[in-house]
XYZ file of N, CA and C in Angstrom:
693
model
N 0.910 -1.153 -0.140
C -0.034 -0.075 0.183
C 0.807 1.302 -0.103
N 2.013 1.299 0.742
C 2.758 2.303 0.827
C 3.488 2.524 -0.527
N 4.061 1.540 -1.182
C 4.999 1.663 -2.370
C 3.928 2.024 -3.691
N 2.560 1.586 -3.646
C 1.692 2.208 -4.496
C 1.186 3.434 -4.264
N 1.293 3.998 -3.040
C 0.666 5.145 -2.654
C -0.925 4.751 -2.585
N -1.503 3.878 -2.301
C -2.733 3.598 -2.291
C -3.320 2.977 -1.174
N -3.978 3.867 -0.430
C -4.484 3.558 1.093
C -5.912 3.830 1.044
N -6.665 3.811 0.061
C -8.192 4.096 -0.138
C -8.642 3.108 0.677
N -8.461 1.797 0.932
C -9.160 0.762 1.499
C -8.408 0.453 2.969
N -7.658 1.463 3.456
C -7.080 1.256 4.648
C -8.033 0.829 5.881
N -9.170 1.172 5.569
C -10.338 0.644 6.762
C -10.318 -0.798 6.931
N -10.227 -1.484 5.676
C -10.209 -2.934 5.595
C -9.201 -3.477 6.476
N -7.806 -2.885 6.345
C -6.661 -3.307 6.955
C -6.769 -3.007 8.602
N -7.443 -2.012 8.909
C -7.800 -1.722 10.360
C -8.758 -2.887 10.682
N -9.524 -3.147 10.027
C -10.629 -4.221 10.673
C -9.860 -5.567 10.613
N -9.295 -5.883 9.660
C -8.554 -7.195 9.666
C -7.523 -7.331 10.868
N -6.875 -6.263 10.920
C -6.079 -6.091 11.907
C -6.592 -6.309 13.513
N -7.615 -5.536 13.743
C -8.177 -5.802 15.075
C -9.030 -7.034 15.206
N -9.536 -7.785 14.154
C -9.912 -9.054 14.191
C -8.992 -10.057 14.512
N -7.921 -10.019 13.706
C -6.720 -10.711 14.035
C -5.999 -10.644 15.421
N -5.747 -9.411 15.682
C -5.251 -9.381 17.180
C -6.300 -9.379 18.222
N -7.380 -8.872 18.076
C -8.571 -9.096 18.998
C -8.598 -10.528 19.394
N -8.589 -11.519 18.294
C -8.902 -12.812 18.436
C -7.657 -13.340 19.262
N -6.515 -13.031 19.322
C -5.408 -13.551 19.867
C -5.712 -12.966 21.484
N -6.096 -11.917 21.661
C -6.305 -11.288 23.040
C -7.440 -11.920 23.750
N -8.645 -12.003 23.129
C -9.675 -12.974 23.588
C -9.387 -14.123 24.137
N -8.401 -15.074 23.138
C -8.171 -16.479 23.498
C -7.127 -16.271 24.682
N -6.553 -15.272 24.893
C -5.249 -15.476 25.774
C -6.130 -15.084 27.132
N -7.221 -14.185 27.113
C -8.104 -13.976 28.378
C -8.819 -15.370 28.765
N -9.612 -15.723 27.763
C -10.426 -16.643 28.187
C -9.805 -18.299 28.608
N -8.605 -18.477 27.842
C -7.932 -19.822 28.214
C -6.479 -19.575 28.561
N -6.420 -18.251 29.650
C -5.437 -18.188 30.410
C -5.161 -19.442 31.469
N -3.828 -19.885 31.375
C -3.448 -21.074 32.413
C -4.175 -22.454 32.012
N -4.617 -22.492 30.745
C -5.087 -23.573 30.447
C -4.163 -25.018 30.438
N -4.939 -25.984 30.392
C -3.780 -27.345 30.502
C -3.498 -27.688 29.081
N -4.050 -27.220 28.156
C -3.846 -27.782 26.771
C -2.695 -27.216 26.225
N -1.639 -27.935 25.961
C -0.210 -27.650 25.761
C -0.029 -26.619 24.533
N -0.736 -27.090 23.508
C -0.606 -26.352 22.051
C -1.519 -24.857 22.341
N -2.386 -24.971 22.811
C -3.003 -23.529 23.243
C -2.118 -22.651 24.036
N -1.552 -23.216 25.081
C -0.770 -22.595 25.838
C 0.526 -21.942 24.955
N 1.089 -22.760 24.070
C 2.194 -22.420 23.152
C 1.725 -21.200 22.165
N 0.577 -21.163 21.750
C 0.030 -20.479 20.666
C -0.186 -19.042 21.406
N -0.752 -19.220 22.800
C -0.817 -17.830 23.597
C 0.516 -17.175 23.724
N 1.532 -18.135 24.214
C 2.754 -17.543 24.478
C 3.299 -17.163 23.218
N 3.048 -17.592 22.145
C 3.903 -17.185 20.830
C 3.120 -15.621 20.454
N 1.831 -15.669 20.698
C 1.104 -14.170 20.460
C 1.648 -13.422 21.342
N 1.952 -13.562 22.701
C 2.392 -12.594 23.350
C 3.886 -12.237 23.496
N 4.674 -13.284 23.178
C 6.117 -13.278 23.007
C 6.608 -12.821 21.423
N 6.143 -13.129 20.718
C 6.795 -12.792 19.144
C 5.885 -11.563 18.692
N 6.053 -10.307 19.327
C 5.383 -9.152 19.155
C 5.383 -8.678 17.679
N 6.596 -8.942 16.855
C 6.630 -8.621 15.674
C 5.326 -9.028 14.848
N 4.765 -10.110 15.046
C 3.583 -10.607 14.414
C 2.423 -9.794 14.680
N 2.364 -8.911 15.465
C 1.279 -7.943 15.749
C -0.021 -8.568 16.337
N 0.239 -9.845 16.897
C -0.875 -10.298 17.574
C -1.179 -9.754 18.883
N -0.376 -9.065 19.428
C -0.633 -8.911 20.811
C -0.807 -7.226 20.767
N -0.225 -6.530 20.048
C -0.482 -5.069 19.933
C -1.153 -4.511 18.589
N -1.593 -5.487 17.758
C -2.083 -4.989 16.605
C -3.314 -4.111 17.003
N -4.078 -4.362 17.979
C -5.525 -3.641 18.002
C -5.282 -2.182 18.299
N -3.795 -1.837 18.951
C -3.399 -0.422 19.072
C -3.165 0.252 17.744
N -2.434 -0.651 16.706
C -2.201 -0.114 15.400
C -3.538 0.262 14.526
N -4.513 -0.847 14.779
C -5.804 -0.502 14.229
C -6.464 0.792 14.448
N -6.364 0.951 16.074
C -6.932 2.103 16.639
C -6.554 3.319 15.887
N -5.103 3.358 15.720
C -4.326 4.419 15.048
C -4.839 4.704 13.643
N -5.311 3.702 13.004
C -5.755 3.896 11.643
C -6.974 4.693 11.757
N -8.004 4.038 12.695
C -9.083 4.877 13.012
C -9.026 6.302 13.038
N -8.061 6.717 13.888
C -7.690 8.140 14.300
C -7.386 8.709 12.852
N -6.575 8.120 12.379
C -6.110 8.782 10.945
C -7.454 8.858 10.011
N -8.039 8.028 9.775
C -9.377 8.047 9.035
C -10.322 9.351 9.630
N -10.288 9.408 10.746
C -11.222 10.490 11.425
C -10.574 11.779 11.140
N -9.129 11.839 11.080
C -8.324 13.289 10.908
C -8.790 13.636 9.363
N -8.847 12.690 8.531
C -8.845 12.927 7.076
C -10.489 12.915 6.612
N -11.212 12.893 7.590
C -12.892 12.958 7.422
C -13.525 11.773 6.673
N -12.790 10.771 6.721
C -13.114 9.282 6.129
C -13.626 8.128 6.950
N -13.806 8.574 8.095
C -14.611 7.724 9.148
C -15.965 7.659 9.217
N -16.376 6.607 8.528
C -17.943 6.194 8.444
C -18.535 5.878 9.686
N -19.879 5.977 9.619
C -20.539 5.342 10.939
C -20.156 4.057 11.205
N -20.178 2.872 10.303
C -19.622 1.731 10.604
C -18.120 1.738 11.211
N -17.472 2.721 10.672
C -15.884 2.632 11.102
C -15.913 3.319 12.778
N -16.797 4.033 13.035
C -16.957 4.452 14.438
C -17.325 3.451 15.244
N -18.185 2.638 14.661
C -18.690 1.291 15.860
C -17.423 0.394 15.825
N -16.723 0.117 14.783
C -15.597 -0.628 14.458
C -14.420 -0.117 15.721
N -14.431 1.216 15.764
C -13.325 1.974 16.363
C -13.833 1.629 17.975
N -14.951 1.847 18.415
C -15.254 1.695 19.647
C -15.187 0.376 20.154
N -15.149 -0.676 19.344
C -15.114 -2.257 19.477
C -13.618 -2.428 19.815
N -12.840 -1.729 18.964
C -11.601 -1.862 18.929
C -10.748 -1.297 20.019
N -11.344 -0.226 20.589
C -10.800 0.565 21.645
C -11.115 -0.326 22.875
N -12.282 -1.209 22.992
C -12.380 -1.884 23.922
C -11.633 -3.252 24.003
N -10.987 -3.612 22.882
C -10.133 -4.711 22.665
C -8.743 -4.230 23.490
N -8.391 -2.902 23.271
C -7.276 -2.343 23.487
C -7.377 -2.403 24.947
N -8.321 -2.130 25.829
C -8.563 -2.120 27.185
C -8.559 -3.455 27.778
N -8.977 -4.377 26.919
C -8.868 -5.814 27.483
C -7.439 -6.488 27.267
N -6.613 -5.736 26.406
C -5.349 -6.288 26.208
C -4.484 -5.704 27.483
N -4.819 -4.468 27.799
C -4.132 -3.983 28.979
C -4.393 -4.743 30.251
N -5.713 -5.085 30.593
C -6.200 -5.950 31.491
C -5.197 -7.244 31.434
N -5.379 -8.018 30.240
C -4.789 -9.302 30.320
C -3.213 -9.187 30.489
N -2.516 -8.114 29.905
C -1.205 -7.913 30.160
C -0.797 -7.469 31.520
N -1.855 -6.863 32.263
C -1.259 -6.321 33.644
C -1.835 -7.189 34.863
N -3.000 -7.829 34.761
C -3.638 -8.422 35.864
C -3.432 -9.990 35.914
N -3.280 -10.559 34.815
C -2.991 -12.037 34.690
C -1.601 -12.422 34.917
N -1.146 -13.248 35.703
C 0.116 -13.862 35.607
C 0.641 -14.411 34.421
N 1.871 -14.110 34.076
C 2.368 -14.885 32.755
C 3.880 -15.205 33.422
N 4.426 -16.211 32.563
C 5.862 -16.483 32.788
C 6.822 -15.596 32.938
N 6.822 -14.849 31.905
C 7.922 -13.784 31.858
C 7.851 -12.694 32.858
N 6.672 -12.564 33.455
C 6.346 -11.581 34.652
C 6.689 -12.394 36.035
N 6.322 -13.616 35.892
C 6.723 -14.209 37.143
C 8.178 -14.567 37.530
N 9.056 -14.402 36.306
C 10.454 -14.653 36.715
C 10.914 -13.557 37.201
N 10.442 -12.449 37.327
C 11.012 -11.138 37.963
C 10.212 -10.832 39.296
N 8.818 -11.179 39.289
C 8.262 -10.749 40.567
C 7.353 -11.963 41.118
N 6.928 -11.807 42.181
C 6.259 -12.945 42.843
C 4.817 -12.989 42.491
N 4.333 -14.380 42.435
C 2.767 -14.584 42.079
C 1.992 -13.606 42.971
N 2.352 -13.555 44.179
C 1.411 -12.543 45.214
C 1.429 -11.218 44.665
N 2.816 -10.741 44.311
C 3.019 -9.433 43.827
C 2.106 -9.041 42.543
N 2.168 -10.164 41.669
C 1.242 -10.104 40.424
C 0.013 -9.717 40.426
N -0.787 -10.474 41.473
C -2.131 -10.650 41.658
C -2.418 -9.229 42.420
N -1.546 -8.562 42.888
C -1.811 -7.308 43.501
C -2.034 -6.232 42.661
N -1.444 -6.457 41.215
C -1.460 -5.332 40.102
C -2.930 -5.112 39.986
N -3.105 -3.540 39.898
C -4.552 -3.184 39.370
C -4.345 -2.815 37.937
N -5.451 -3.367 37.079
C -5.369 -3.070 35.472
C -6.029 -1.852 35.073
N -6.851 -1.230 36.497
C -7.478 0.042 36.223
C -6.699 1.091 35.964
N -5.417 1.200 36.691
C -4.738 2.508 36.557
C -4.359 2.719 35.252
N -3.805 1.653 34.667
C -3.096 1.871 33.340
C -4.444 2.025 32.250
N -5.437 1.415 32.497
C -6.547 1.470 31.763
C -7.389 2.931 31.708
N -7.272 3.535 32.908
C -7.909 4.885 33.007
C -7.088 5.729 32.286
N -5.453 5.565 32.652
C -4.515 6.525 31.989
C -4.623 6.285 30.402
N -4.570 5.095 30.064
C -4.864 4.956 28.253
C -6.071 5.713 27.694
N -7.089 5.785 28.360
C -8.468 6.004 27.968
C -8.507 7.543 27.997
N -7.807 7.897 29.110
C -7.742 9.460 29.406
C -6.777 10.227 28.291
N -5.610 9.497 28.065
C -4.755 10.189 26.769
C -5.401 10.032 25.420
N -5.995 8.749 25.346
C -6.807 8.460 24.080
C -7.803 9.484 23.714
N -8.439 10.176 24.849
C -9.634 10.948 24.587
C -9.121 12.345 24.003
N -7.701 12.494 24.298
C -7.175 13.878 23.688
C -7.192 13.864 22.506
N -6.883 12.592 21.468
C -6.707 12.609 20.269
C -8.018 12.949 19.475
N -9.140 12.617 19.754
C -10.353 13.183 18.987
C -10.533 14.617 19.235
N -10.145 15.151 20.422
C -10.200 16.557 20.682
C -9.323 17.269 19.874
N -8.217 16.672 19.515
C -7.157 17.476 18.718
C -7.383 17.453 17.214
N -8.311 16.531 16.928
C -8.766 16.229 15.584
C -9.731 17.184 15.215
N -10.844 17.251 16.062
C -12.123 18.003 15.655
C -11.787 19.583 16.187
N -11.118 19.710 17.100
C -10.883 21.065 17.901
C -9.766 21.593 17.570
N -8.578 20.910 16.854
C -7.366 21.302 16.567
C -7.216 22.963 16.174
N -8.072 23.175 15.067
C -7.977 24.550 14.427
C -8.435 25.717 15.494
N -9.400 25.302 16.129
C -9.823 26.135 17.326
C -8.737 26.487 18.397
N -7.876 25.269 18.750
C -6.953 25.222 19.792
C -5.781 26.110 19.206
N -5.152 25.869 17.871
C -4.203 26.645 17.282
C -4.151 28.178 17.161
N -5.575 28.504 16.870
C -5.886 30.052 16.882
C -5.560 30.665 18.140
N -5.520 30.030 19.179
C -5.540 30.531 20.568
C -4.047 30.183 21.221
N -3.381 29.847 20.225
C -1.714 29.658 20.744
C -0.794 30.315 20.097
N 0.301 30.687 20.615
C 1.320 31.564 20.018
C 2.082 30.676 18.976
N 2.936 31.118 18.182
C 3.674 30.284 17.138
C 4.728 29.632 17.618
N 5.221 30.054 18.828
C 6.405 29.570 19.650
C 5.960 28.202 20.196
N 4.659 28.476 21.008
C 4.007 27.372 21.606
C 3.532 26.083 20.595
N 3.032 26.623 19.465
C 2.774 25.659 18.499
C 4.017 24.695 18.047
N 5.107 25.469 18.019
C 6.401 24.853 17.375
C 6.936 23.774 18.583
N 6.638 24.116 19.936
C 7.115 23.262 20.899
C 6.277 21.955 20.918
N 4.854 22.336 20.892
C 3.923 21.353 20.880
C 4.259 20.132 19.674
N 4.654 20.615 18.698
C 4.862 19.856 17.363
C 6.243 19.147 17.721
N 7.171 19.672 18.173
C 8.322 19.037 18.771
C 7.874 17.630 19.733
N 7.112 18.271 20.675
C 6.934 17.025 21.854
C 5.992 16.021 21.242
N 5.089 16.230 20.225
C 4.247 15.409 19.259
C 5.273 14.249 18.697
N 6.206 14.940 17.774
C 7.241 14.119 17.284
C 7.968 13.373 18.028
N 8.305 13.802 19.261
C 9.025 12.894 20.114
C 8.223 11.904 20.739
N 6.907 11.884 20.619
C 6.396 10.620 21.317
C 6.954 9.188 20.961
N 7.160 9.073 19.510
C 7.307 8.134 19.076
C 8.891 7.523 19.447
N 9.836 8.495 19.645
C 11.116 8.057 20.164
C 11.048 7.688 21.380
N 10.011 8.251 22.166
C 9.944 7.821 23.718
C 9.360 6.489 23.722
N 8.170 6.136 23.165
C 7.810 4.948 23.111
C 8.685 3.928 22.470
N 9.838 4.022 21.895
C 10.743 2.979 21.384
C 11.826 2.972 22.510
N 12.158 4.208 23.103
C 13.265 4.035 24.171
C 13.036 3.858 25.666
N 11.502 4.057 26.189
C 11.292 4.149 27.418
C 11.531 2.829 28.011
N 11.137 1.588 27.336
C 11.390 0.402 27.535
C 12.700 -0.253 27.444
N 13.108 -0.224 26.083
C 14.521 -0.774 25.843
C 15.719 0.143 26.516
N 15.550 1.213 26.894
C 16.581 1.976 27.394
C 16.249 2.439 28.750
N 15.044 2.828 28.954
C 14.807 3.496 30.416
C 14.715 2.403 31.255
N 13.988 1.436 31.024
C 13.983 0.348 32.046
C 15.170 -0.212 32.443
N 16.047 -0.542 31.274
C 17.204 -1.310 31.597
C 18.223 -0.323 32.579
N 18.269 1.082 32.318
C 18.990 2.169 33.051
C 18.479 2.081 34.555
N 17.246 1.963 34.714
C 16.845 1.809 36.173
C 17.130 0.655 36.831
N 17.031 -0.296 36.204
C 17.559 -1.778 36.774
C 18.878 -1.656 37.030
N 19.503 -1.357 36.104
C 21.127 -1.366 36.753
C 21.323 -0.309 37.756
N 20.841 0.806 37.652
C 21.240 1.908 38.703
C 20.505 1.246 40.225
N 19.369 0.514 40.097
C 19.018 0.168 41.615
C 19.862 -1.125 41.914
N 20.175 -2.108 40.851
C 21.002 -3.186 41.305
C 22.294 -2.828 41.845
N 22.938 -1.688 41.543
C 24.117 -1.077 41.972
C 23.935 -0.308 43.510
N 22.790 -0.281 43.717
C 22.482 0.425 45.118
C 21.770 1.751 44.844
N 21.551 2.340 43.703
C 21.124 3.641 43.721
C 19.744 3.854 44.038
N 19.338 4.938 44.299
C 17.914 5.619 44.941
C 16.968 5.291 43.693
N 15.839 4.310 43.796
C 14.805 4.116 42.934
C 14.437 5.349 42.422
N 14.242 6.350 42.928
C 13.446 7.587 42.685
C 14.403 8.233 41.848
N 15.658 8.417 42.174
C 16.834 9.174 41.457
C 16.850 8.222 39.875
N 16.847 6.798 40.066
C 16.999 6.140 39.000
C 15.827 6.509 38.049
N 14.779 6.383 38.264
C 13.597 6.937 37.501
C 13.753 8.245 36.858
N 14.181 9.322 37.813
C 14.294 10.645 37.307
C 15.330 10.744 35.963
N 16.527 9.891 36.031
C 17.717 9.962 35.336
C 17.125 9.085 34.014
N 16.377 8.293 34.393
C 15.969 7.344 33.235
C 15.087 8.239 32.222
N 14.187 8.901 32.945
C 13.343 9.891 31.986
C 14.031 10.672 31.227
N 14.972 11.468 32.183
C 15.864 12.580 31.489
C 16.552 12.043 30.211
N 17.067 10.764 30.489
C 17.900 10.420 29.365
C 17.106 10.050 28.190
N 15.921 9.375 28.397
C 14.840 9.240 27.340
C 14.539 10.383 26.398
N 14.223 11.515 27.399
C 13.627 12.655 26.829
C 14.536 13.331 25.955
N 15.706 13.636 26.562
C 16.907 14.097 25.601
C 17.273 13.418 24.356
N 17.476 12.084 24.537
C 17.676 11.129 23.193
C 16.538 11.323 22.290
N 15.280 11.420 22.834
C 14.196 11.606 21.751
C 14.137 12.969 21.189
N 14.535 13.921 21.878
C 14.661 15.260 21.474
C 15.844 15.394 20.251
N 16.904 14.565 20.397
C 17.988 14.478 19.580
C 17.419 13.732 18.218
N 17.092 12.613 18.557
C 16.438 11.920 17.388
C 15.667 12.591 16.331
N 14.710 13.561 16.920
C 13.640 14.356 16.271
C 14.370 15.298 15.392
N 15.349 16.042 16.172
C 15.952 17.165 15.596
C 16.864 16.734 14.326
N 17.659 15.598 14.673
C 19.091 15.407 13.898
C 18.969 14.032 13.267
N 18.365 12.973 13.632
C 18.270 11.784 13.184
C 17.100 11.487 12.188
N 16.029 11.792 12.647
C 14.745 11.636 11.805
C 14.795 12.070 10.398
N 14.825 13.715 10.409
C 14.912 14.216 9.200
C 15.391 13.876 8.061
N 17.019 13.566 8.086
C 17.547 12.994 6.912
C 17.228 11.619 6.426
N 16.740 10.672 7.534
C 16.475 9.371 7.366
C 15.186 9.450 6.632
N 14.062 10.192 7.135
C 12.967 10.272 6.280
C 12.987 10.752 4.971
N 13.971 11.819 4.610
C 14.167 12.277 3.366
C 14.823 11.196 2.598
N 15.822 10.456 2.830
C 16.509 9.228 2.193
C 15.285 8.368 1.968
N 14.394 7.934 2.967
C 13.525 6.872 2.709
C 12.334 7.310 1.786
N 12.033 8.550 1.826
C 10.783 9.029 0.813
C 11.378 9.001 -0.616
N 12.525 9.368 -0.636
C 13.189 9.557 -2.103
C 13.210 8.034 -2.696
N 13.605 7.291 -1.903
C 13.584 5.754 -2.296
C 12.536 5.194 -2.677
N 11.449 5.632 -1.776
C 10.122 5.013 -2.054
C 9.272 5.525 -3.195
N 9.664 7.017 -3.459
C 9.230 7.522 -4.739
C 9.831 6.916 -5.963
N 10.922 6.505 -5.929
C 11.529 5.826 -7.225
C 11.072 4.564 -7.331
N 10.691 3.588 -6.103
C 10.144 2.517 -6.535
C 8.807 2.705 -6.921
N 7.854 3.662 -6.371
C 6.654 3.979 -6.921
C 6.596 4.224 -8.546
N 7.570 5.172 -8.796
C 7.736 5.479 -10.130
C 7.824 4.151 -10.949
N 8.865 3.352 -10.569
C 9.209 1.808 -11.225
C 7.769 1.147 -11.454
N 7.022 1.001 -10.222
C 5.826 0.240 -10.418
C 4.982 0.762 -11.231
N 4.786 2.017 -11.275
C 3.839 2.811 -12.101
C 4.070 2.628 -13.451
N 5.483 2.439 -14.024
C 5.656 2.592 -15.244
C 5.559 0.969 -15.847
N 5.566 0.169 -14.909
C 5.441 -1.354 -15.299
C 3.872 -1.646 -15.477
N 3.066 -0.761 -14.863
C 1.576 -0.892 -14.942
C 1.315 -0.406 -16.469
C-alpha cells in the first residue's frame, strides 16, 4: 500500500488487524492458564513474538481509525468498529497487567502479580486517548489561541512521542534496573531514566529522523515510479 501510494481501503486493513489481534487477546483472556499444551504455546507465541502484531495489533488498528477521522473518512460503521477496537485495547491492557504470566513471574512473585491493578493503566490509556479526537475536531480552534512558539514546541513534543515509545522500555527500564541493582535510589533512577529518554528523543527528532525520512521518501518515490511505469 505504501509503495503504490494506495491507502483508499486502509479501513479494511484496520478491521482485519483488529479481528486478528483481538482474537489472540480474547483467547489469551479466556484460556489463560489452560492445561492444553498447544493452546498455551500459541498464547505464548502471540504474547512473545510481538513482531507478529498479534498482541499489539489492536493499538495499530486504533491509530488507523484516528487517521481516518483526521482526514474525514471515518464512516458510521467505522465509528462502531473503532469503539469495539478501543474495548479490545482495554482488554489487552487488562490481560497484560492483571493476569500472571511466565515472563512476569520470573521477575516478581505471584502474590505481587495478583496485587497489580489493571484499572490504573486502563484509565490512563483512555484519558490520553480522549485527547486525540479533541485535537482532531478542535485542533484548528486550539491553534488559533496559541502562539507560534507554543505551536512549534507542541509539534516537537508530538514528534518526540514515538522515540519515547521506542526508548522508554528498551533503554529507560534497563537503565533503572542497572542503577537500582548497583544500590542507587529508585526515585533517582527513575528521574535519570526519564531525563535520558527525553533528551535522546529530542536529539532523534532534531538530527536523526529528518535526513532518514528524506532518504526513505526518495527511495520509495523511485520504487513507486518504477511500479507505475510497469503498470
